[in-house]
């Protein structure tokens, strides 16, 4: 499974942030995304561009690679 096969607006639980670098982990935690958070992919941009995710009503743009690391085993 890859990022394109994830349904938009489908809830996904974040289980592990350990694969992310320290700065990315800190930034996600600052906006409320931590282990156990439920996110949904709102938009995927073409040509391996960024994705927009939502958690608790707050939308954040992240790199596609960061999303792949967040989803890890679910992909």
GROMACS .gro file of C-alpha atoms in nm:
model
   75
    1UNK     CA    1   0.000   0.000   0.000
    2UNK     CA    2   0.126   0.349  -0.079
    3UNK     CA    3   0.008   0.701  -0.005
    4UNK     CA    4  -0.211   0.706  -0.318
    5UNK     CA    5  -0.406   0.403  -0.203
    6UNK     CA    6  -0.513   0.572   0.122
    7UNK     CA    7  -0.869   0.695   0.106
    8UNK     CA    8  -0.917   1.066   0.162
    9UNK     CA    9  -1.094   1.158   0.488
   10UNK     CA   10  -1.048   0.804   0.623
   11UNK     CA   11  -0.938   0.803   0.992
   12UNK     CA   12  -0.591   0.657   1.056
   13UNK     CA   13  -0.436   0.603   1.398
   14UNK     CA   14  -0.074   0.707   1.455
   15UNK     CA   15   0.109   0.436   1.646
   16UNK     CA   16   0.476   0.524   1.622
   17UNK     CA   17   0.671   0.847   1.580
   18UNK     CA   18   1.013   0.693   1.642
   19UNK     CA   19   1.110   0.686   1.272
   20UNK     CA   20   1.079   1.066   1.243
   21UNK     CA   21   1.363   1.308   1.305
   22UNK     CA   22   1.360   1.511   1.626
   23UNK     CA   23   1.248   1.841   1.469
   24UNK     CA   24   0.958   1.686   1.278
   25UNK     CA   25   0.845   1.499   1.588
   26UNK     CA   26   0.851   1.820   1.791
   27UNK     CA   27   0.658   2.017   1.528
   28UNK     CA   28   0.389   1.751   1.502
   29UNK     CA   29   0.354   1.735   1.880
   30UNK     CA   30   0.319   2.114   1.891
   31UNK     CA   31   0.011   2.092   1.669
   32UNK     CA   32  -0.128   1.802   1.872
   33UNK     CA   33  -0.023   1.502   1.664
   34UNK     CA   34   0.133   1.238   1.884
   35UNK     CA   35   0.119   0.861   1.929
   36UNK     CA   36  -0.244   0.758   1.957
   37UNK     CA   37  -0.371   1.056   1.756
   38UNK     CA   38  -0.619   0.995   1.477
   39UNK     CA   39  -0.547   1.174   1.151
   40UNK     CA   40  -0.706   1.177   0.809
   41UNK     CA   41  -0.548   1.263   0.476
   42UNK     CA   42  -0.738   1.559   0.332
   43UNK     CA   43  -0.541   1.619   0.014
   44UNK     CA   44  -0.256   1.464  -0.184
   45UNK     CA   45  -0.067   1.680  -0.427
   46UNK     CA   46   0.066   1.537  -0.755
   47UNK     CA   47   0.424   1.452  -0.852
   48UNK     CA   48   0.518   1.322  -0.506
   49UNK     CA   49   0.431   1.657  -0.351
   50UNK     CA   50   0.316   1.721   0.006
   51UNK     CA   51  -0.003   1.598   0.169
   52UNK     CA   52  -0.249   1.781   0.389
   53UNK     CA   53  -0.356   1.593   0.701
   54UNK     CA   54  -0.611   1.681   0.967
   55UNK     CA   55  -0.612   1.603   1.337
   56UNK     CA   56  -0.872   1.741   1.579
   57UNK     CA   57  -0.991   1.996   1.325
   58UNK     CA   58  -0.644   2.134   1.255
   59UNK     CA   59  -0.496   2.086   0.909
   60UNK     CA   60  -0.122   2.059   0.852
   61UNK     CA   61   0.082   2.017   0.535
   62UNK     CA   62   0.357   1.755   0.557
   63UNK     CA   63   0.599   1.594   0.316
   64UNK     CA   64   0.486   1.274   0.153
   65UNK     CA   65   0.789   1.092   0.298
   66UNK     CA   66   0.693   1.207   0.649
   67UNK     CA   67   0.343   1.067   0.598
   68UNK     CA   68   0.492   0.738   0.481
   69UNK     CA   69   0.705   0.722   0.797
   70UNK     CA   70   0.404   0.809   1.016
   71UNK     CA   71   0.195   0.532   0.867
   72UNK     CA   72   0.483   0.281   0.864
   73UNK     CA   73   0.337  -0.068   0.906
   74UNK     CA   74  -0.011   0.033   0.795
   75UNK     CA   75   0.121   0.096   0.445
   0.00000   0.00000   0.00000
